[in-house]
Tab-separated table of C-alpha atoms in Angstrom:
chain	number	residue	atom	x	y	z
A	1	UNK	CA	13.043	-18.531	26.044
A	2	UNK	CA	16.765	-17.689	25.529
A	3	UNK	CA	20.304	-17.714	27.236
A	4	UNK	CA	22.253	-15.660	25.607
A	5	UNK	CA	26.394	-15.510	25.956
A	6	UNK	CA	27.313	-12.735	24.238
A	7	UNK	CA	24.732	-9.767	22.084
A	8	UNK	CA	21.186	-9.889	22.756
A	9	UNK	CA	18.983	-10.497	19.727
A	10	UNK	CA	16.273	-8.209	18.759
A	11	UNK	CA	13.016	-9.222	19.743
A	12	UNK	CA	10.981	-10.330	22.585
A	13	UNK	CA	11.852	-12.753	25.357
A	14	UNK	CA	9.818	-15.085	27.427
A	15	UNK	CA	12.447	-15.701	30.290
A	16	UNK	CA	15.922	-14.662	29.479
A	17	UNK	CA	19.071	-15.719	31.477
A	18	UNK	CA	22.225	-13.484	30.953
A	19	UNK	CA	25.338	-16.134	31.628
A	20	UNK	CA	29.199	-15.977	31.864
A	21	UNK	CA	31.445	-13.340	32.071
A	22	UNK	CA	31.605	-9.267	30.649
A	23	UNK	CA	30.006	-7.239	28.575
A	24	UNK	CA	26.809	-8.330	26.856
A	25	UNK	CA	25.515	-5.957	24.546
A	26	UNK	CA	21.796	-5.346	23.325
A	27	UNK	CA	21.674	-5.250	19.079
A	28	UNK	CA	18.341	-3.882	19.292
A	29	UNK	CA	15.023	-2.926	21.289
A	30	UNK	CA	14.243	-5.490	23.527
A	31	UNK	CA	11.080	-7.125	25.589
A	32	UNK	CA	11.020	-9.338	28.343
A	33	UNK	CA	7.621	-11.166	28.777
A	34	UNK	CA	8.808	-13.289	31.566
A	35	UNK	CA	11.957	-13.128	33.830
A	36	UNK	CA	14.988	-11.295	32.938
A	37	UNK	CA	18.140	-13.052	35.114
A	38	UNK	CA	21.419	-11.494	35.598
A	39	UNK	CA	24.302	-12.256	37.454
A	40	UNK	CA	26.887	-10.327	39.145
A	41	UNK	CA	29.852	-11.062	36.297
A	42	UNK	CA	28.585	-9.463	34.056
A	43	UNK	CA	27.308	-5.523	32.533
A	44	UNK	CA	24.675	-5.201	30.268
A	45	UNK	CA	25.217	-2.863	27.632
A	46	UNK	CA	22.236	-1.143	26.185
A	47	UNK	CA	24.246	0.019	23.451
A	48	UNK	CA	21.791	2.857	22.940
A	49	UNK	CA	18.737	0.051	22.765
A	50	UNK	CA	15.984	0.105	25.279
A	51	UNK	CA	14.736	-2.796	27.934
A	52	UNK	CA	11.189	-3.161	28.513
A	53	UNK	CA	8.861	-5.649	30.479
A	54	UNK	CA	5.840	-7.123	29.129
A	55	UNK	CA	2.605	-7.101	31.257
A	56	UNK	CA	4.012	-9.901	33.377
A	57	UNK	CA	7.821	-8.948	32.783
A	58	UNK	CA	9.896	-9.093	36.067
A	59	UNK	CA	13.361	-9.035	36.677
A	60	UNK	CA	15.940	-11.079	39.190
A	61	UNK	CA	19.104	-10.545	40.481
A	62	UNK	CA	21.215	-13.413	41.999
A	63	UNK	CA	24.527	-14.492	44.042
A	64	UNK	CA	26.028	-10.808	43.920
A	65	UNK	CA	27.390	-8.884	47.043
A	66	UNK	CA	25.464	-5.849	46.264
A	67	UNK	CA	23.660	-4.732	43.113
A	68	UNK	CA	22.899	-1.236	42.226
A	69	UNK	CA	20.262	-0.964	40.156
A	70	UNK	CA	19.561	1.655	37.422
A	71	UNK	CA	17.027	3.179	34.531
A	72	UNK	CA	18.125	0.545	31.870
A	73	UNK	CA	17.217	-2.370	33.803
A	74	UNK	CA	14.724	-1.013	36.297
A	75	UNK	CA	13.078	1.469	34.040
A	76	UNK	CA	10.484	3.757	35.487
A	77	UNK	CA	8.053	3.540	32.197
A	78	UNK	CA	7.078	-0.063	31.070
A	79	UNK	CA	9.437	-1.428	33.792
A	80	UNK	CA	9.076	-5.230	35.842
A	81	UNK	CA	5.931	-5.698	37.599
A	82	UNK	CA	8.104	-8.136	39.570
A	83	UNK	CA	11.679	-8.104	41.313
A	84	UNK	CA	13.292	-11.271	42.531
A	85	UNK	CA	16.100	-11.234	44.853
A	86	UNK	CA	18.488	-14.116	45.443
A	87	UNK	CA	21.686	-14.182	47.631
A	88	UNK	CA	21.971	-10.443	46.923
A	89	UNK	CA	22.070	-6.839	48.363
A	90	UNK	CA	20.068	-4.489	46.096
A	91	UNK	CA	20.454	-1.142	46.304
A	92	UNK	CA	17.367	0.512	45.118
A	93	UNK	CA	18.251	3.732	42.748
A	94	UNK	CA	15.177	5.568	42.238
A	95	UNK	CA	11.071	5.301	43.610
A	96	UNK	CA	9.692	2.194	42.037
A	97	UNK	CA	6.049	0.250	42.194
A	98	UNK	CA	5.606	-3.091	41.371
A	99	UNK	CA	2.739	-4.873	40.406
A	100	UNK	CA	3.232	-8.375	40.888
A	101	UNK	CA	5.378	-8.202	44.005
A	102	UNK	CA	8.915	-8.862	45.236
A	103	UNK	CA	10.032	-12.374	46.525
A	104	UNK	CA	13.564	-11.850	48.677
A	105	UNK	CA	15.613	-14.980	49.436
A	106	UNK	CA	18.513	-14.583	51.481
A	107	UNK	CA	18.624	-11.016	50.536
A	108	UNK	CA	18.345	-7.282	51.701
A	109	UNK	CA	16.588	-4.558	49.599
A	110	UNK	CA	18.039	-1.126	50.798
A	111	UNK	CA	15.860	1.740	50.429
A	112	UNK	CA	17.920	5.111	50.830
A	113	UNK	CA	17.665	8.861	50.154
A	114	UNK	CA	13.911	9.186	49.827
A	115	UNK	CA	13.228	6.104	47.780
A	116	UNK	CA	10.077	4.733	47.865
A	117	UNK	CA	8.956	1.499	47.261
A	118	UNK	CA	5.274	1.059	46.250
A	119	UNK	CA	3.313	-2.230	45.465
A	120	UNK	CA	-0.122	-2.443	43.764
A	121	UNK	CA	-3.448	-4.142	45.543
A	122	UNK	CA	-2.490	-7.833	44.152
A	123	UNK	CA	1.795	-7.725	45.229
A	124	UNK	CA	2.548	-9.204	47.670
A	125	UNK	CA	6.057	-9.393	49.419
A	126	UNK	CA	7.620	-13.468	49.971
A	127	UNK	CA	10.028	-14.861	51.728
A	128	UNK	CA	11.364	-16.126	55.109
A	129	UNK	CA	11.760	-12.704	56.750
A	130	UNK	CA	15.227	-12.457	59.453
A	131	UNK	CA	17.722	-9.877	59.499
A	132	UNK	CA	19.525	-11.244	57.069
A	133	UNK	CA	16.241	-11.393	54.716
A	134	UNK	CA	14.316	-7.758	54.704
A	135	UNK	CA	14.402	-4.044	53.332
A	136	UNK	CA	15.947	-2.174	54.826
A	137	UNK	CA	14.940	1.655	55.038
A	138	UNK	CA	16.331	4.985	55.792
A	139	UNK	CA	14.722	7.679	57.772
A	140	UNK	CA	13.592	9.079	54.432
A	141	UNK	CA	12.276	6.051	52.636
A	142	UNK	CA	9.556	4.518	52.659
A	143	UNK	CA	7.354	1.091	51.635
A	144	UNK	CA	4.138	1.322	50.707
A	145	UNK	CA	1.343	-0.492	49.874
A	146	UNK	CA	-1.884	0.057	47.781
A	147	UNK	CA	-5.432	-1.414	48.977
A	148	UNK	CA	-8.268	-1.851	46.843
A	149	UNK	CA	-10.498	-3.434	49.553
A	150	UNK	CA	-10.342	-4.264	52.903
A	151	UNK	CA	-7.211	-6.809	54.030
A	152	UNK	CA	-3.722	-7.264	55.408
A	153	UNK	CA	-0.153	-6.997	54.587
A	154	UNK	CA	2.818	-7.841	56.385
A	155	UNK	CA	5.834	-5.219	55.714
A	156	UNK	CA	9.144	-6.874	56.421
A	157	UNK	CA	10.770	-3.572	56.864
A	158	UNK	CA	13.581	-2.638	59.347
A	159	UNK	CA	16.842	0.135	59.670
A	160	UNK	CA	20.472	-0.087	59.998
A	161	UNK	CA	23.048	-0.818	58.150
A	162	UNK	CA	24.498	-4.466	56.832
A	163	UNK	CA	26.598	-4.945	60.009
A	164	UNK	CA	23.744	-4.067	62.732
A	165	UNK	CA	20.237	-4.797	60.772
A	166	UNK	CA	17.497	-4.061	63.040
A	167	UNK	CA	15.054	-6.276	61.714
A	168	UNK	CA	11.250	-4.526	62.970
A	169	UNK	CA	8.555	-5.916	60.433
A	170	UNK	CA	4.896	-4.105	60.563
A	171	UNK	CA	1.382	-6.352	60.398
A	172	UNK	CA	-1.159	-3.638	59.079
A	173	UNK	CA	-5.004	-4.327	58.431
A	174	UNK	CA	-7.236	-2.175	56.409
A	175	UNK	CA	-11.229	-2.333	57.338
A	176	UNK	CA	-12.689	-0.103	54.913
């Protein structure tokens, strides 16, 4: 577990909370085995190093007007298994998969320009869903769920923009 206000040390963290304002600079390749929590008042600078996530690693965005993700915080290879968004609108920059799931708490996860969000067989989307807490899609984007056995899944999805959201969730059951 750790919390940094300056440069991040080389190594492995269980949970890491980035605090304060300004530029945080990695001083070596870093692995997150728990949750990396970041706020909107700082910028995590890779400085040529990589950020990766271990088997239970995840990222949590908190208290921002909006966040646009990138390949550094959400790498396609060795990326986070879970995503938590609290009081923030997050724009997913590219298609990503989460095996553990997503938690939305007063948040909108925006998918546009053909971005695909894929959830593994054990992944859930958790939250109290409404027009201010859901996954917003454009016509080219989608949310996919992988089923490895019969089951049901609730997709808290909708369309529109932030001034006129249209929350239109779907409940899907797979029988074979």
